[in-house]
PDB file of C-alpha atoms in Angstrom:
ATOM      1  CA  UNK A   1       3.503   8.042 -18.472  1.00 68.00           C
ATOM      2  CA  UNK A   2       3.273   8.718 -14.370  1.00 79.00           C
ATOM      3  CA  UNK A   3       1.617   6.207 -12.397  1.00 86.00           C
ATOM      4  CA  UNK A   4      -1.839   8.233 -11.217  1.00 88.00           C
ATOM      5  CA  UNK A   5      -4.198   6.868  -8.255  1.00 89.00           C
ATOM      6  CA  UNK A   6      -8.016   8.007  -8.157  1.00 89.00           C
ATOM      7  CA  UNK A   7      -9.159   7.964  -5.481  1.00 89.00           C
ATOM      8  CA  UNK A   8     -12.744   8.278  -5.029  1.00 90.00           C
ATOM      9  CA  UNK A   9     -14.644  10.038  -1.364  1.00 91.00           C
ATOM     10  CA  UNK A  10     -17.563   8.739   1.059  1.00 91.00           C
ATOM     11  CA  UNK A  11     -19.429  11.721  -1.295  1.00 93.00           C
ATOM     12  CA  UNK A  12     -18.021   9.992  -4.531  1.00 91.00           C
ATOM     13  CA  UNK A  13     -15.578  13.012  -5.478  1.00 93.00           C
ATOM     14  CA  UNK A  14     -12.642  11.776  -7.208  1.00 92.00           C
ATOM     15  CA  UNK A  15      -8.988  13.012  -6.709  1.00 92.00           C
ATOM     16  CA  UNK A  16      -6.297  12.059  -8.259  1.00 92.00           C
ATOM     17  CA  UNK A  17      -2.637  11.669  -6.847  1.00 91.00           C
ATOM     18  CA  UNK A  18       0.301  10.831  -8.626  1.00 92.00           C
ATOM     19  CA  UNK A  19       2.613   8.579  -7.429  1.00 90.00           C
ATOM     20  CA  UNK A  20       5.220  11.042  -6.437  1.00 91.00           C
ATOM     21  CA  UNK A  21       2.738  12.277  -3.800  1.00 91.00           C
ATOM     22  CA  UNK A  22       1.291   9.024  -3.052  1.00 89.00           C
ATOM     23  CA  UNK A  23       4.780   7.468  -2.021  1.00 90.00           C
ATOM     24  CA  UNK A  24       4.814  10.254   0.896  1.00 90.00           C
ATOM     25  CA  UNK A  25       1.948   8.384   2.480  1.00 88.00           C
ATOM     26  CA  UNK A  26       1.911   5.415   3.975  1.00 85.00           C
ATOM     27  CA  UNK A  27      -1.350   5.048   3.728  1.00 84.00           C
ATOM     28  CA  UNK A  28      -1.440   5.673  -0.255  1.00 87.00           C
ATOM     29  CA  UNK A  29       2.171   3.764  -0.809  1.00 89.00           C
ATOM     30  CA  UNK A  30       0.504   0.577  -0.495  1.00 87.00           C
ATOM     31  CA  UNK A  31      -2.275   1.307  -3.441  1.00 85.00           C
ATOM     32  CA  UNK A  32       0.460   2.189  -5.347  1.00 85.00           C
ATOM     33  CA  UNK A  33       2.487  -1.237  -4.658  1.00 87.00           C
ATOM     34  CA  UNK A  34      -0.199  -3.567  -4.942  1.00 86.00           C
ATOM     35  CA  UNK A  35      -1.482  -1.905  -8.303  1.00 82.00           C
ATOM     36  CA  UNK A  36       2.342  -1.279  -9.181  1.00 78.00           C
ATOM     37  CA  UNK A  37       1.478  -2.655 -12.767  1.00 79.00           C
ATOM     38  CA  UNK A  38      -1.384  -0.567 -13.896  1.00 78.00           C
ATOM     39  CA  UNK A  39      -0.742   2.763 -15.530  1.00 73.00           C
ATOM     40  CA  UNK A  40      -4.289   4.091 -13.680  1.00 73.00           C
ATOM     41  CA  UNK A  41      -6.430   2.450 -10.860  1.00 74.00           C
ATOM     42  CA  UNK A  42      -9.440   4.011  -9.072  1.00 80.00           C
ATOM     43  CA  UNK A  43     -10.021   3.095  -5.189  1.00 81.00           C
ATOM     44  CA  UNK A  44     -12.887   3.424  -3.079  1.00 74.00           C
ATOM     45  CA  UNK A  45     -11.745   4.722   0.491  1.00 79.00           C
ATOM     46  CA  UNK A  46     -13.614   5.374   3.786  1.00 84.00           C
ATOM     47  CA  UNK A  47     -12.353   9.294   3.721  1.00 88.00           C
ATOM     48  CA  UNK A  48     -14.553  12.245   3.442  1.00 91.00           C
ATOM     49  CA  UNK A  49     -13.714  14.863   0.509  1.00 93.00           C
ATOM     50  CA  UNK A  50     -12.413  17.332   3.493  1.00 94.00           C
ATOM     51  CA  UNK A  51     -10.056  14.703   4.935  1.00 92.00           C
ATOM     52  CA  UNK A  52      -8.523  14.022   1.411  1.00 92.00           C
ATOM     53  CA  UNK A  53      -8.579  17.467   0.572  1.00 94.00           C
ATOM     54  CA  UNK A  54      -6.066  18.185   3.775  1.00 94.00           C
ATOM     55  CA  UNK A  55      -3.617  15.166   2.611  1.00 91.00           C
ATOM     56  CA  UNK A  56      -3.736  16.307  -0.738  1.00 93.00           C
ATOM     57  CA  UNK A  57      -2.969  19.879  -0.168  1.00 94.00           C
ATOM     58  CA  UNK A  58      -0.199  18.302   2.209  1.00 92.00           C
ATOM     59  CA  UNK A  59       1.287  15.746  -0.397  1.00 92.00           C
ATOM     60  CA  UNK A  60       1.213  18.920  -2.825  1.00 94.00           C
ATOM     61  CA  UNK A  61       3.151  21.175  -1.003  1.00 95.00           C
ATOM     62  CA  UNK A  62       5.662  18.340  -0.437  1.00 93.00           C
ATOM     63  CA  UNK A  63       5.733  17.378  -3.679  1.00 90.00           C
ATOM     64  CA  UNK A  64       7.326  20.836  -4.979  1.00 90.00           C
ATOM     65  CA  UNK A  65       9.656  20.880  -1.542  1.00 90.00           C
ATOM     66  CA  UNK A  66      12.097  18.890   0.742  1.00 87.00           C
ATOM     67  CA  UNK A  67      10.198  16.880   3.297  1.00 84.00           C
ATOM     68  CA  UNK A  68      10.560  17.939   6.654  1.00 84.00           C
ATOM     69  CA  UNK A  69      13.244  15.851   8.590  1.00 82.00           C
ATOM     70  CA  UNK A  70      12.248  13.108  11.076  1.00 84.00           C
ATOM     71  CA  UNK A  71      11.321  14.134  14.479  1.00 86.00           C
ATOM     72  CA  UNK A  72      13.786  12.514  17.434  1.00 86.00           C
ATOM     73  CA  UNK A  73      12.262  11.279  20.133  1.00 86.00           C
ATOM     74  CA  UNK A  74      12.365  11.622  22.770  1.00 89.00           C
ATOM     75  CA  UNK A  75      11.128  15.162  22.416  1.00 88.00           C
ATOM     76  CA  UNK A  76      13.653  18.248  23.755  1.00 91.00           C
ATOM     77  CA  UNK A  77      10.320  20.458  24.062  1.00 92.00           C
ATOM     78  CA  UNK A  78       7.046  20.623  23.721  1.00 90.00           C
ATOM     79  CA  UNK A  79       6.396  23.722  21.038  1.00 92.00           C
ATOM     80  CA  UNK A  80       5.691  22.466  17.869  1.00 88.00           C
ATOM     81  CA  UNK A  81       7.743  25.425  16.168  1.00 92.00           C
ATOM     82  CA  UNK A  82      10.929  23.270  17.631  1.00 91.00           C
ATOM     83  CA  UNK A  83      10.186  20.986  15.012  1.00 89.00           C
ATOM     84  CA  UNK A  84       7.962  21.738  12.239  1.00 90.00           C
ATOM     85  CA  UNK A  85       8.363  24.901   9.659  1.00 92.00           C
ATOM     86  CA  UNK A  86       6.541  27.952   9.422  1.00 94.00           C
ATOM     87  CA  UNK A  87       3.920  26.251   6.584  1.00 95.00           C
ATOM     88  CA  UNK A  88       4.002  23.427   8.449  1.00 93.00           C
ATOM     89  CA  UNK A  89       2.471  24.918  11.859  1.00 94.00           C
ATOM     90  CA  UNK A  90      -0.054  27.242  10.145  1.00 96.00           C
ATOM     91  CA  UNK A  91      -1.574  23.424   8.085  1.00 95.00           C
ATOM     92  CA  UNK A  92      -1.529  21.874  11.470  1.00 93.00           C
ATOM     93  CA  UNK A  93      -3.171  24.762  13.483  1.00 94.00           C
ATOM     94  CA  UNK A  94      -5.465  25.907   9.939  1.00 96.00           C
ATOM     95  CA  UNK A  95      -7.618  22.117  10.682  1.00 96.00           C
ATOM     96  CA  UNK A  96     -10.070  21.118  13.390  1.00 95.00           C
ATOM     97  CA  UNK A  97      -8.403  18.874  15.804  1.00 93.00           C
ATOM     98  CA  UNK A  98     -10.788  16.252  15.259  1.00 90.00           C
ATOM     99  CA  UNK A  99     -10.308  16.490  11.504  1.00 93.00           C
ATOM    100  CA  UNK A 100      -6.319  16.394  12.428  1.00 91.00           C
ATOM    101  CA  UNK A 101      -7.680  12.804  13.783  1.00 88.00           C
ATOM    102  CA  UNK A 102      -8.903  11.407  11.079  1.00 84.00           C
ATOM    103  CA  UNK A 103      -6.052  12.299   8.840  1.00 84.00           C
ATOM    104  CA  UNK A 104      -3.387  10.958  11.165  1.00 81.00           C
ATOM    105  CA  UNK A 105      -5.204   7.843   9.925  1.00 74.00           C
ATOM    106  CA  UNK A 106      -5.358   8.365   6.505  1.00 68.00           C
ATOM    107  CA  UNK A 107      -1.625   9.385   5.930  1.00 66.00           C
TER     108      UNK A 107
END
């Protein structure tokens, strides 16, 4: 059976990630190391239900296709289309910056 992590909003809404997604995050990869031995473990975090839905909707999309490669720095330019793909710069530009924020921290 696949490891699953529930995690559970400010507003209480649970969502559940499995670990496939989950090991994309930093963030998430350490739930799923310290709780390595449980088949299911539910986690109270300090995100809103619109932050996790963002890094969920991320982690899904990634989870059915090749990550993006690594970004060399120092950068060569400064358009984001130099680096990123097509989905990837509609996601980014589709959230409030603040809200862009607040999931740099989460993921």
């Amino acid at each position: 059976m696949e490891k699953i992590l529930k995690i559970v909003s400010n507003e209480g809404t649970e969502h559940v990630i499995n670990k496939k997604m989950g090991m994309m995050s930093n963030f998430l990869r350490e739930f799923f190391e310290c709780y390595e031995n449980e088949e299911t473990t539910s986690i109270l975090i300090q995100y809103s239900d619109v932050i996790l839905q963002y890094v969920i909707k991320y982690l899904t999309h990634y989870e059915m296709n090749e990550l993006p490669p690594k970004i060399k720095f120092p950068l060569k330019t400064t358009n984001i289309e130099d680096y990123y793909s097509e989905w990837d710069v509609k996601f980014i530009e589709s959230i409030p910056i603040k809200t862009q924020l607040d999931i740099f921290k989460c993921v």
